[in-house]
C-alpha atoms as a printed R data frame, in Angstrom:
   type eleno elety resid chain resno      x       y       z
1  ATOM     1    CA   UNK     A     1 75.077 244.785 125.666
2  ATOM     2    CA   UNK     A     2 76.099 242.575 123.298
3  ATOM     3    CA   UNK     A     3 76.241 243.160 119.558
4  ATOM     4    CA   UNK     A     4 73.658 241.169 117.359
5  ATOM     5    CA   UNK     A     5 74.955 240.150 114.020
6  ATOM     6    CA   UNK     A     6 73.285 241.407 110.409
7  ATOM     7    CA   UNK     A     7 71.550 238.713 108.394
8  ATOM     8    CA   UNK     A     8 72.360 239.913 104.861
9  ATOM     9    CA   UNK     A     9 70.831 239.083 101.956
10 ATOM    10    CA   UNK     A    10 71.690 235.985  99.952
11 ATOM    11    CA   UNK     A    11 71.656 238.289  96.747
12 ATOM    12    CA   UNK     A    12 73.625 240.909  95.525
13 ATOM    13    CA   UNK     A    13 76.187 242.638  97.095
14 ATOM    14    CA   UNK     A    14 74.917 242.124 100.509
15 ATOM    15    CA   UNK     A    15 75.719 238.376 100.058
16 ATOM    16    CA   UNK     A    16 79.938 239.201 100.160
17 ATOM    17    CA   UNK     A    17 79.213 240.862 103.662
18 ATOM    18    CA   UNK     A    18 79.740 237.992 105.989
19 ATOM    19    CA   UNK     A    19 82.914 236.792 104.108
20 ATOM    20    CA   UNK     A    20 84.222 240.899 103.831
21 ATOM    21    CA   UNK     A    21 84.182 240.717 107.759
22 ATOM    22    CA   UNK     A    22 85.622 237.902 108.721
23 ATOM    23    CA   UNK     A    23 88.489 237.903 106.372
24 ATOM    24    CA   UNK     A    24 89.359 241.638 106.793
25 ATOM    25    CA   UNK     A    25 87.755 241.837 110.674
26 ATOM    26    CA   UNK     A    26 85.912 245.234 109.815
27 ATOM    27    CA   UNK     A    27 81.587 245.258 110.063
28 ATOM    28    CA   UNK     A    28 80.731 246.762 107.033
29 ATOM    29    CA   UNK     A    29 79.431 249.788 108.816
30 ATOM    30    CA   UNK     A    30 83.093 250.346 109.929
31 ATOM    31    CA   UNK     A    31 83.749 249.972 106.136
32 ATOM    32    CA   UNK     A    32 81.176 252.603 105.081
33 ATOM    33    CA   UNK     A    33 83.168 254.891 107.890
34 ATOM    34    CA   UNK     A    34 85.997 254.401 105.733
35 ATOM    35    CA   UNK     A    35 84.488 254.932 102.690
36 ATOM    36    CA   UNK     A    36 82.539 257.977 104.169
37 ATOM    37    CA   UNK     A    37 85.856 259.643 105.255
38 ATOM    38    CA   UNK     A    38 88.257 258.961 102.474
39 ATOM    39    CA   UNK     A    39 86.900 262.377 100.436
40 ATOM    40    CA   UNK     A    40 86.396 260.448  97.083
41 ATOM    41    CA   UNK     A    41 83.259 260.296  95.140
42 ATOM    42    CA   UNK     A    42 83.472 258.291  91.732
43 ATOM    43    CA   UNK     A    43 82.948 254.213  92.388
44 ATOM    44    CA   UNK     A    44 86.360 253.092  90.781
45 ATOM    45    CA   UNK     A    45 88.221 255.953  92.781
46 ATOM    46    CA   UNK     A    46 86.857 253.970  96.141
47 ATOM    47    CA   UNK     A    47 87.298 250.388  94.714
48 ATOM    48    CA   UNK     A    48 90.636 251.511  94.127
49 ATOM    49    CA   UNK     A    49 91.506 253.114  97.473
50 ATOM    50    CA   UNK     A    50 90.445 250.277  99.445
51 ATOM    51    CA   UNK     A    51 92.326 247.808  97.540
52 ATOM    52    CA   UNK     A    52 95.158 249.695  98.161
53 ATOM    53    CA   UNK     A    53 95.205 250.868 101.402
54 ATOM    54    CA   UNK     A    54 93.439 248.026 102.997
55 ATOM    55    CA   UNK     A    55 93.913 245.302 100.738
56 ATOM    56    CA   UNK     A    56 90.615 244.650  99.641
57 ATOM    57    CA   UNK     A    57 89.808 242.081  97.307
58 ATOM    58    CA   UNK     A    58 87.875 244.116  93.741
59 ATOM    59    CA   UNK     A    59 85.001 242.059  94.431
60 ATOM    60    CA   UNK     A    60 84.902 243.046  98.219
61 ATOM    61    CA   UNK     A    61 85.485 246.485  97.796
62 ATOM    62    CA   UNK     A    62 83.236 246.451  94.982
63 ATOM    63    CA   UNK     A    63 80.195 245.004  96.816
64 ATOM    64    CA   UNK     A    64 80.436 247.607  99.555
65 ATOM    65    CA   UNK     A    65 81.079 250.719  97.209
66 ATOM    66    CA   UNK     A    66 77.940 249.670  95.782
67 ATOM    67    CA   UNK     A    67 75.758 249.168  98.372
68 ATOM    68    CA   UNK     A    68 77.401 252.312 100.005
69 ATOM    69    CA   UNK     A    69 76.973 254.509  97.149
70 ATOM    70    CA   UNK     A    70 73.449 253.365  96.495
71 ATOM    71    CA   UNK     A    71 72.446 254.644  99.966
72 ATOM    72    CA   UNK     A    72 72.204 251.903 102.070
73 ATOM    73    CA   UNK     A    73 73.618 251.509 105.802
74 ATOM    74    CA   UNK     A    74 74.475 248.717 107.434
């Protein structure tokens, strides 16, 4: 089976997805793994981590911490 790609919204966070995953080669449900598993809570605390231990840009990791912590999944 092959893999169908998202189509995310043109607003809001959702529209840094498609440019999160090809530059950094991660869907962002991989991403919300990450986030899911790194044991830290507070929005800045996850920005943070991702910038540094993935390189993230802050407006990439900030788009997905959001969207994350708001409840969504991809």
């Amino acid at each position: 089976m092959s893999e169908q790609k998202r189509e995310w919204s043109k607003q809001g966070p959702e529209s840094y997805f498609p440019s999160i995953e090809k530059k950094y080669g991660r869907s962002i449900s991989e991403w919300q793994d990450i986030i899911a598993g790194c044991e830290l809570e507070r929005h800045m605390q996850i920005v943070n981590y991702l910038k540094a231990e993935y390189g993230m840009g802050h407006g990439h990791a900030n788009a997905v911490v959001i969207w994350t912590l708001a409840g969504n999944r991809a």
